[in-house]
Structure formats: C-alpha cells, structure tokens
Short mmCIF file of C-alpha atoms in Angstrom, two decimals:
data_model
loop_
_atom_site.label_atom_id
_atom_site.label_comp_id
_atom_site.label_asym_id
_atom_site.label_seq_id
_atom_site.Cartn_x
_atom_site.Cartn_y
_atom_site.Cartn_z
CA MET K 245 -21.18 -74.35 -57.31
CA THR K 246 -18.00 -73.35 -59.15
CA ASN K 247 -15.19 -71.75 -57.20
CA LYS K 248 -15.95 -68.14 -56.38
CA PHE K 249 -13.10 -65.60 -56.31
CA VAL K 250 -13.82 -62.35 -54.49
CA LYS K 251 -11.08 -59.74 -54.62
CA PRO K 252 -10.17 -57.14 -51.99
CA GLY K 253 -12.32 -54.06 -52.40
CA ASP K 254 -15.42 -56.20 -52.91
CA THR K 255 -18.04 -56.58 -50.18
CA ILE K 256 -18.51 -59.54 -47.85
CA GLY K 257 -22.03 -59.82 -46.46
CA ILE K 258 -22.39 -61.30 -42.97
CA LEU K 259 -25.67 -62.67 -41.66
CA GLY K 260 -25.50 -61.99 -37.93
CA GLY K 261 -23.82 -59.11 -36.14
CA GLY K 262 -22.43 -60.65 -32.96
CA GLN K 263 -18.84 -61.07 -31.85
CA LEU K 264 -18.01 -63.75 -34.42
CA GLY K 265 -19.21 -61.45 -37.19
CA ARG K 266 -17.18 -58.62 -35.67
CA MET K 267 -13.93 -60.61 -35.57
CA MET K 268 -14.59 -61.94 -39.06
CA ALA K 269 -15.13 -58.37 -40.29
CA VAL K 270 -11.94 -57.11 -38.62
CA ALA K 271 -9.92 -59.82 -40.36
CA ALA K 272 -11.60 -59.05 -43.69
CA LYS K 273 -11.07 -55.29 -43.34
CA HIS K 274 -7.38 -55.93 -42.72
CA MET K 275 -7.33 -57.72 -46.08
CA GLY K 276 -9.06 -54.83 -47.87
CA TYR K 277 -12.66 -56.07 -48.06
CA ARG K 278 -15.76 -54.04 -47.34
CA ILE K 279 -18.42 -55.39 -44.97
CA ALA K 280 -22.22 -55.42 -45.01
CA VAL K 281 -24.09 -56.98 -42.07
CA LEU K 282 -27.72 -57.97 -41.50
CA ASP K 283 -28.71 -57.88 -37.85
CA PRO K 284 -31.80 -56.57 -36.00
CA THR K 285 -29.82 -54.90 -33.19
CA GLU K 286 -28.80 -51.28 -33.44
CA ASP K 287 -25.03 -50.76 -33.00
CA CYS K 288 -24.42 -54.51 -32.73
CA PRO K 289 -20.76 -55.63 -32.44
CA CYS K 290 -20.26 -56.26 -36.16
CA ALA K 291 -22.07 -53.10 -37.22
CA GLN K 292 -19.49 -51.08 -35.29
CA VAL K 293 -16.81 -52.10 -37.81
CA ALA K 294 -18.98 -52.64 -40.92
CA ASP K 295 -19.52 -50.34 -43.92
CA VAL K 296 -23.24 -51.15 -44.21
CA HIS K 297 -25.71 -52.24 -41.53
CA ILE K 298 -29.09 -53.55 -42.66
CA GLN K 299 -31.11 -53.48 -39.45
CA ALA K 300 -33.82 -56.10 -39.78
CA ALA K 301 -34.87 -59.54 -38.57
CA TYR K 302 -32.85 -62.49 -39.83
CA ASP K 303 -35.86 -64.01 -41.58
CA ASN K 304 -36.81 -60.75 -43.34
CA VAL K 305 -36.69 -61.77 -47.01
CA GLU K 306 -36.64 -58.18 -48.29
CA ALA K 307 -33.70 -57.35 -46.02
CA ALA K 308 -31.94 -60.54 -47.13
CA GLU K 309 -32.29 -59.45 -50.74
CA GLN K 310 -30.81 -56.06 -49.79
CA LEU K 311 -27.83 -57.83 -48.25
CA SER K 312 -27.46 -59.95 -51.37
CA ASP K 313 -27.56 -56.89 -53.62
CA ALA K 314 -24.92 -55.15 -51.49
CA SER K 315 -22.55 -58.13 -51.33
CA ASN K 316 -20.25 -60.07 -53.64
CA VAL K 317 -20.16 -63.06 -51.28
CA ILE K 318 -22.12 -63.91 -48.13
CA THR K 319 -21.35 -65.86 -44.97
CA TYR K 320 -22.98 -66.33 -41.56
CA GLU K 321 -21.81 -66.20 -37.97
CA PHE K 322 -24.32 -68.55 -36.35
CA GLU K 323 -26.22 -71.67 -37.39
CA ASN K 324 -29.80 -70.80 -36.44
CA VAL K 325 -30.19 -69.00 -39.75
CA ASP K 326 -33.52 -69.05 -41.56
CA LEU K 327 -33.01 -71.66 -44.28
CA GLU K 328 -35.22 -69.78 -46.75
CA VAL K 329 -32.89 -66.79 -46.43
CA ALA K 330 -29.80 -69.00 -46.80
CA ARG K 331 -31.24 -70.51 -49.97
CA ILE K 332 -31.84 -67.04 -51.41
CA PHE K 333 -28.10 -66.41 -51.10
CA GLU K 334 -27.24 -69.88 -52.41
CA GLU K 335 -29.46 -69.51 -55.47
CA ALA K 336 -27.81 -66.16 -56.19
CA GLY K 337 -24.43 -67.93 -56.22
CA LYS K 338 -23.21 -65.91 -53.25
CA LEU K 339 -23.05 -68.52 -50.46
CA PRO K 340 -19.99 -70.76 -51.02
CA GLN K 341 -20.75 -72.59 -47.76
CA GLY K 342 -24.17 -73.62 -49.03
CA ALA K 343 -27.32 -74.11 -46.99
CA TYR K 344 -26.81 -77.82 -46.28
CA PRO K 345 -24.29 -77.47 -43.40
CA LEU K 346 -26.76 -75.11 -41.73
CA GLU K 347 -29.56 -77.61 -42.19
CA VAL K 348 -27.49 -80.30 -40.48
CA THR K 349 -25.93 -78.36 -37.62
CA ARG K 350 -29.07 -76.50 -36.57
CA ASN K 351 -30.82 -79.83 -35.91
CA ARG K 352 -29.24 -82.14 -33.36
CA ALA K 353 -31.00 -85.20 -34.79
CA GLU K 354 -29.56 -84.59 -38.26
CA GLU K 355 -26.18 -83.82 -36.70
CA LYS K 356 -26.16 -87.21 -34.95
CA GLN K 357 -27.44 -89.00 -38.05
CA ILE K 358 -24.66 -87.72 -40.28
CA ALA K 359 -22.11 -88.96 -37.73
CA VAL K 360 -23.84 -92.36 -37.71
CA ASP K 361 -23.86 -92.43 -41.52
CA ALA K 362 -20.12 -91.70 -41.45
CA SER K 363 -19.56 -94.59 -38.98
CA LEU K 364 -18.15 -92.19 -36.38
CA PRO K 365 -18.52 -92.91 -32.64
CA ILE K 366 -21.18 -90.94 -30.75
CA ALA K 367 -22.88 -91.30 -27.38
CA ASP K 368 -26.05 -93.41 -27.30
CA TYR K 369 -29.08 -91.25 -28.02
CA SER K 370 -32.79 -91.29 -28.77
CA ILE K 371 -35.25 -88.80 -30.28
CA VAL K 372 -38.39 -88.22 -28.18
CA GLN K 373 -41.51 -86.06 -28.24
CA THR K 374 -43.52 -87.33 -25.28
CA PHE K 375 -42.82 -88.11 -21.63
CA ASP K 376 -43.58 -91.79 -22.22
CA GLN K 377 -41.01 -91.89 -25.03
CA LEU K 378 -38.53 -90.20 -22.67
CA THR K 379 -38.93 -92.84 -19.97
CA THR K 380 -38.52 -95.62 -22.55
CA ALA K 381 -35.37 -93.95 -23.91
CA LEU K 382 -33.87 -93.61 -20.43
CA GLU K 383 -34.47 -97.31 -19.76
CA SER K 384 -32.20 -98.02 -22.72
CA ILE K 385 -29.64 -95.21 -22.33
CA GLY K 386 -29.34 -95.31 -18.55
CA PHE K 387 -28.12 -92.66 -16.10
CA PRO K 388 -26.65 -90.09 -16.11
CA ALA K 389 -28.17 -88.64 -19.28
CA VAL K 390 -29.04 -85.27 -20.74
CA MET K 391 -32.06 -84.08 -22.72
CA LYS K 392 -31.66 -81.19 -25.17
CA THR K 393 -33.99 -79.29 -27.44
CA ILE K 394 -33.57 -80.54 -31.01
CA SER K 395 -32.63 -77.06 -32.20
CA GLY K 396 -31.55 -73.78 -30.65
CA GLY K 397 -30.00 -73.64 -27.21
CA TYR K 398 -26.39 -72.84 -26.40
CA ASP K 399 -24.19 -72.36 -23.33
CA GLY K 400 -26.28 -74.89 -21.43
CA LYS K 401 -29.64 -73.36 -22.38
CA GLY K 402 -32.36 -75.77 -23.48
CA GLN K 403 -30.91 -78.70 -21.52
CA TYR K 404 -32.09 -80.93 -18.69
CA LYS K 405 -29.76 -83.40 -16.94
CA PHE K 406 -30.78 -86.70 -15.35
CA GLU K 407 -28.39 -87.78 -12.62
CA THR K 408 -30.66 -90.54 -11.32
CA GLU K 409 -34.16 -91.89 -11.86
CA GLU K 410 -35.41 -89.37 -9.28
CA ASP K 411 -34.80 -86.56 -11.79
CA VAL K 412 -37.11 -88.01 -14.43
CA ASP K 413 -40.41 -86.61 -13.17
CA GLY K 414 -38.97 -83.08 -13.17
CA ALA K 415 -38.66 -83.26 -16.96
CA ARG K 416 -42.44 -82.93 -17.28
CA SER K 417 -42.21 -79.16 -16.75
CA PHE K 418 -39.19 -78.90 -19.10
CA MET K 419 -40.91 -80.61 -22.03
CA LYS K 420 -43.40 -78.72 -24.18
CA ASP K 421 -46.18 -80.16 -26.32
CA SER K 422 -45.30 -80.82 -29.98
CA GLU K 423 -41.58 -80.20 -29.31
CA THR K 424 -38.88 -82.70 -30.23
CA TYR K 425 -35.94 -83.53 -27.96
CA ILE K 426 -32.78 -85.57 -28.08
CA VAL K 427 -31.83 -87.69 -25.07
CA GLU K 428 -28.14 -88.59 -24.86
CA GLN K 429 -25.97 -90.73 -22.67
CA TRP K 430 -23.85 -88.50 -20.39
CA LEU K 431 -20.32 -89.64 -21.11
CA ALA K 432 -17.80 -89.68 -18.27
CA PHE K 433 -15.13 -88.41 -20.64
CA ASP K 434 -11.46 -87.81 -19.90
CA VAL K 435 -11.29 -84.52 -21.76
CA GLU K 436 -13.37 -82.42 -24.16
CA ILE K 437 -11.62 -81.13 -27.26
CA SER K 438 -12.39 -78.98 -30.29
CA GLN K 439 -10.96 -79.44 -33.76
CA VAL K 440 -11.27 -76.14 -35.58
CA PHE K 441 -10.36 -76.35 -39.25
CA THR K 442 -10.87 -74.56 -42.53
CA ARG K 443 -11.73 -76.17 -45.85
CA SER K 444 -11.22 -74.39 -49.14
CA GLN K 445 -13.58 -74.44 -52.12
CA ASP K 446 -11.17 -76.96 -53.69
CA GLY K 447 -11.44 -79.31 -50.69
CA GLU K 448 -8.06 -78.51 -49.09
CA ILE K 449 -8.20 -78.73 -45.28
CA SER K 450 -6.08 -76.66 -42.91
CA TYR K 451 -6.16 -77.78 -39.25
CA PHE K 452 -5.62 -75.57 -36.23
CA PRO K 453 -4.05 -77.14 -33.11
CA ILE K 454 -6.60 -79.16 -31.17
CA ALA K 455 -7.91 -77.25 -28.17
CA GLU K 456 -8.95 -78.57 -24.77
CA ASN K 457 -12.15 -77.05 -23.39
CA ILE K 458 -13.02 -76.43 -19.76
CA HIS K 459 -16.59 -75.44 -18.89
CA ARG K 460 -18.16 -73.78 -15.88
CA GLN K 461 -21.92 -74.12 -15.46
CA GLN K 462 -22.12 -75.48 -19.03
CA ILE K 463 -20.49 -72.32 -20.48
CA LEU K 464 -17.05 -72.48 -22.06
CA HIS K 465 -14.70 -70.88 -19.55
CA GLU K 466 -11.23 -71.73 -20.81
CA THR K 467 -9.62 -73.15 -23.93
CA ARG K 468 -6.10 -74.58 -23.62
CA VAL K 469 -3.59 -75.45 -26.32
CA PRO K 470 -2.04 -77.93 -26.61
CA ALA K 471 -4.75 -80.31 -25.45
CA THR K 472 -3.69 -83.11 -23.11
CA VAL K 473 -4.25 -85.84 -25.70
CA THR K 474 -2.00 -88.25 -27.55
CA GLU K 475 -0.98 -88.07 -31.19
CA ASN K 476 -3.26 -91.06 -31.73
CA VAL K 477 -6.26 -88.99 -30.55
CA VAL K 478 -5.20 -86.06 -32.74
CA LYS K 479 -5.06 -88.37 -35.73
CA LYS K 480 -8.51 -89.85 -34.97
CA ALA K 481 -10.04 -86.39 -34.49
CA GLN K 482 -8.64 -85.06 -37.75
CA GLN K 483 -9.71 -88.17 -39.66
CA ALA K 484 -13.23 -87.77 -38.25
CA VAL K 485 -13.59 -84.12 -39.27
CA ALA K 486 -12.16 -84.85 -42.70
CA VAL K 487 -14.93 -87.41 -43.25
CA LEU K 488 -17.61 -85.03 -41.99
CA SER K 489 -16.32 -82.14 -44.10
CA GLU K 490 -16.41 -84.31 -47.21
CA LYS K 491 -19.97 -85.51 -46.51
CA MET K 492 -21.22 -81.95 -45.97
CA ASN K 493 -18.99 -80.32 -48.59
CA ILE K 494 -17.77 -77.79 -46.02
CA VAL K 495 -16.33 -74.47 -47.16
CA GLY K 496 -14.81 -72.10 -44.63
CA THR K 497 -13.96 -72.47 -40.96
CA PHE K 498 -15.84 -75.22 -39.11
CA ALA K 499 -15.57 -76.67 -35.60
CA VAL K 500 -16.33 -80.10 -34.18
CA GLU K 501 -16.52 -80.60 -30.42
CA MET K 502 -15.55 -84.09 -29.26
CA PHE K 503 -15.30 -86.11 -26.07
CA VAL K 504 -12.21 -88.26 -25.49
CA LYS K 505 -12.47 -91.38 -23.35
CA ASP K 506 -9.86 -94.13 -23.22
CA GLU K 507 -8.27 -92.92 -26.50
CA GLN K 508 -11.65 -93.10 -28.23
CA VAL K 509 -13.06 -89.96 -29.83
CA PHE K 510 -16.84 -89.31 -29.69
CA ILE K 511 -18.46 -86.65 -31.86
CA ASN K 512 -20.50 -84.23 -29.72
CA GLU K 513 -21.57 -81.08 -31.58
CA MET K 514 -20.63 -79.16 -34.74
CA ALA K 515 -20.52 -75.48 -35.65
CA PRO K 516 -20.50 -74.45 -39.34
CA ARG K 517 -18.52 -71.26 -38.70
CA PRO K 518 -15.67 -69.91 -36.53
CA HIS K 519 -15.98 -71.06 -32.94
CA ASN K 520 -15.41 -69.74 -29.43
CA SER K 521 -12.76 -72.38 -28.82
CA GLY K 522 -10.81 -71.08 -31.83
CA HIS K 523 -10.39 -67.50 -30.57
CA TYR K 524 -6.87 -68.30 -29.36
CA THR K 525 -5.81 -68.47 -33.04
CA ILE K 526 -5.93 -64.67 -33.34
CA GLU K 527 -2.77 -64.21 -31.29
CA ALA K 528 -1.35 -67.72 -31.08
CA CYS K 529 -1.26 -68.61 -34.80
CA ASN K 530 0.16 -66.97 -37.91
CA VAL K 531 -3.35 -66.99 -39.39
CA SER K 532 -6.54 -66.80 -37.35
CA GLN K 533 -9.66 -68.91 -37.81
CA PHE K 534 -11.35 -65.73 -39.08
CA GLU K 535 -8.78 -64.79 -41.73
CA GLN K 536 -8.63 -68.40 -42.91
CA HIS K 537 -12.44 -68.37 -43.18
CA VAL K 538 -12.38 -65.20 -45.27
CA ARG K 539 -9.72 -66.71 -47.51
CA ALA K 540 -11.86 -69.82 -48.06
CA ILE K 541 -15.13 -68.09 -48.91
CA CYS K 542 -13.31 -65.59 -51.16
CA GLY K 543 -11.50 -68.31 -53.11
CA LEU K 544 -8.01 -67.47 -51.84
CA PRO K 545 -5.43 -70.17 -51.02
CA LEU K 546 -5.37 -71.24 -47.38
CA LEU K 547 -2.24 -70.49 -45.38
CA PRO K 548 -0.27 -73.25 -43.63
CA VAL K 549 -0.87 -72.94 -39.88
CA HIS K 550 2.02 -72.26 -37.50
CA SER K 551 1.48 -71.57 -33.83
CA PHE K 552 3.06 -70.66 -30.52
CA PRO K 553 3.86 -73.67 -28.33
CA ALA K 554 1.01 -72.89 -25.92
CA ALA K 555 -2.01 -70.62 -25.43
CA VAL K 556 -4.93 -70.16 -23.07
CA MET K 557 -8.13 -68.29 -23.94
CA ILE K 558 -10.56 -67.29 -21.17
CA ASN K 559 -14.05 -65.98 -21.83
CA VAL K 560 -15.01 -62.67 -20.22
CA LEU K 561 -18.64 -62.82 -19.07
CA GLY K 562 -20.75 -59.90 -17.96
CA LYS K 563 -19.90 -60.58 -14.31
CA HIS K 564 -16.18 -60.34 -15.18
CA ARG K 565 -16.18 -57.39 -17.55
CA ASP K 566 -16.07 -54.51 -15.05
CA ILE K 567 -13.34 -56.29 -13.09
CA LEU K 568 -11.28 -56.67 -16.25
CA LEU K 569 -11.72 -53.07 -17.37
CA ASP K 570 -11.06 -51.64 -13.90
CA ARG K 571 -7.85 -53.65 -13.47
CA LEU K 572 -6.66 -53.68 -17.08
CA ALA K 573 -3.71 -51.40 -16.40
CA ASN K 574 -2.49 -53.84 -13.75
CA TYR K 575 -2.87 -57.05 -15.76
CA HIS K 576 0.26 -58.31 -17.50
CA GLY K 577 0.90 -60.69 -20.37
CA LEU K 578 -2.58 -60.87 -21.85
CA HIS K 579 -4.34 -59.85 -25.05
CA PHE K 580 -7.89 -58.62 -24.49
CA HIS K 581 -10.91 -58.38 -26.76
CA ASP K 582 -14.06 -56.46 -25.87
CA TYR K 583 -17.01 -57.21 -28.14
CA GLY K 584 -18.70 -53.81 -27.83
CA LYS K 585 -21.98 -55.20 -26.48
CA LYS K 586 -24.12 -52.62 -24.73
CA ASP K 587 -26.31 -55.01 -22.75
CA SER K 588 -24.17 -56.72 -20.12
CA ARG K 589 -25.66 -59.72 -18.33
CA ALA K 590 -23.93 -61.88 -15.73
CA ILE K 591 -23.37 -64.93 -17.95
CA ARG K 592 -23.34 -63.23 -21.36
CA LYS K 593 -20.07 -63.42 -23.28
CA MET K 594 -18.74 -59.85 -23.42
CA GLY K 595 -15.17 -60.50 -24.55
CA HIS K 596 -12.19 -62.78 -24.08
CA ILE K 597 -8.55 -62.68 -23.05
CA THR K 598 -5.69 -64.74 -24.43
CA PHE K 599 -2.28 -65.67 -23.07
CA VAL K 600 0.47 -67.12 -25.28
CA GLY K 601 3.75 -68.61 -24.14
CA ASN K 602 6.30 -71.38 -24.29
CA ASN K 603 4.27 -73.88 -22.27
CA LEU K 604 1.04 -74.14 -20.28
CA GLU K 605 2.86 -74.14 -16.93
CA GLU K 606 4.36 -70.74 -17.73
CA ILE K 607 0.97 -69.38 -18.79
CA ASP K 608 -0.75 -70.75 -15.68
CA GLU K 609 1.81 -68.92 -13.53
CA THR K 610 0.99 -65.67 -15.35
CA ILE K 611 -2.74 -66.27 -14.89
CA ALA K 612 -2.22 -66.93 -11.17
CA LYS K 613 -0.15 -63.74 -10.75
CA ASN K 614 -2.99 -61.77 -12.32
CA ASN K 615 -5.55 -63.49 -10.06
CA ILE K 616 -7.66 -64.29 -13.13
CA HIS K 617 -8.83 -67.55 -11.54
CA MET K 618 -10.42 -65.50 -8.78
CA TRP K 619 -13.15 -64.31 -11.17
#
C-alpha cells in the first residue's frame, strides 16, 4: 500500500484493549490523536483512556466495520487477531502493518519457517500432531526439549518441557486430538535478549537498545539495559531483525526475542507490536516504543533513539500489586505504571516499574534498598 499520513486530530483505531493498547493510546493522545478501541471487556485498560469503546468480540465482523468507520488508521496490540478482521482493515487501506506479519507470528511453524528461509539460526525443531510423531521428533532433537501449541499461549501457557525421557509419557495428557504442536530443542543459552525496533512505511529502521530478559516461572520478570552482550552480538541481532523486517515488510514497532550462546544468536519468538521487554523505553529513552509505533503507522518520520546509560524494568504481577500500592510512598527512585485491570490474579501482569540510572550496579543498589527482590 502507499504511504499513509494520518494527522493529529484524526482517530487511531486499536484492536485490543489491554495494557499495550493503553500505553499506545496514551502516547497517541499526547501527540493529539483520538482513540477508538475494539475490545469485549467493559472498562478495559485502553478503554479508560480512549474516546470510543466498541465493546464486542475480536472476531465480530460488524464491530470491526464500526471500528474501521470510526478510524483513519488501525493497529493492533496482540497477534492472535482474527485474520478475517485484519483483512477487512487492510482492504480498506487502514492497516499499514498489513495482515501478513500477524499470519506469521501467530503460528509458530510459520515463524520458524520464515527464519529458516532467511538463513537465520534457530533451535532444532519439529512439527507434530500425534504422540508417535512426538517420540520420533524427540529421538532426533534430544533432551531437554519443549513442546508448545502451534498458536496461542504466552507467559509459559501451552507448553510442556521434557527434561529426560521419563517425561515423555506425561505428554499424552497435554496433547489434544487434531491439534498441532512444535517440539524444540531446549537451548542452554548464555542470555536471552530482545531487539525491539520500529520500521517506517519507507523502510527506515530505528533500533532501541538491546534488552536482557530474566524470567521467573516462564514469565518475564525483569528486563535490563544494557544487555550483557558484546558489540558483535548486537550487530548480529540487528542484522537478523533487519532481514526479517524486510521479508515481512514490517511497519511499526516489532520485537524479536533471541537466545545468545557462544556469541551465536538464535531466533526464538517474534511479536508484531510493542513488547513487554520494551516498556523501559517510556522513561529511559527520548522516544518510547509506543510513540515510535504511532509515528510509523501515521506516516511520521521516526525519531533517532537516545537513552539513559542503564535501566531496569520489573513486571508487577497480581501477587505484587497490593504490596506495591501499600508501600508506594516509601519506595524511592522508581517510575510506576498501573494498567487499570479490575481482575487481579496472582500471575497476571497488572503493571510495571522502571528504574533508570548511570549503570546497572547503581540501579541494583536502589532495588535492594527498596526490597523489590523480596517480592
């Protein structure tokens, strides 16, 4: 499609009303845009800051057409979007990102295949549908390994890990008839990183500093910048995402999670929208991943990225939220974001906090003084 320019005062439609949509909307409102959101949940995070809330299911074609009519440009905050709905927006000339990146990133098999086609390193994998196919795949891949649903699943959901051969039989109850799964080699990596970047409609790429990710129970706990990787790894990571962005004709903010082992970079997963590991950019960079995304989809020039020397972002889960709010007046040196979610569950992401400073050692001292690691 030709470049689409959307001026302040026009309306940006967002498919999905979670925290990513909320932060996207806040950045857009700061720039003078109006916001319409389609989400089935009453008073969802994005609806709290939007001008229009169309409360309906994501695959409701009539509601999608309402969003299209109300919007000058449309984006999405998650990848499990109904492709028929995405194509409605694309055919109307209102989806600069296109439907193709969604088609790829919502399907782990297609995600792996595009990395293979681009000659980028990935962990050994196999696609299986039956238990017999699983056992054959594990004979080739070896242990440890992990099996994931081909689509859906996040924060460790929809996954089954094989430490040894003794774990194989337990997968019978995990697998469902007629479902497709991907079985991957479990890499003993040195560090996991994310490269969050934004690509304009003209193909210009703006990179944010590479972040190092630390997980707890398969949920992102902490993102640290700068990552403990060499300039050689940074160069390889940025070259890899440049190739992927060209193959998928990416527009907007996009994230690629990678494993680093012995200076080699392995593509893990992709997200065709702003990403949890890029939240640090709100306070630690002159332009956030959300503002840069809005600039890209609205046809505005991207800003060069400048950042503080160091930053740490920590997710606030449901089990942390009351502690944070009760002690907020006693915490020092942090920026906090509450997503406005009404339903708090122990491992649901309810917000995040960010520390910025001159180096990671200084930030870690501040975190320790606040007893944040005691959560």
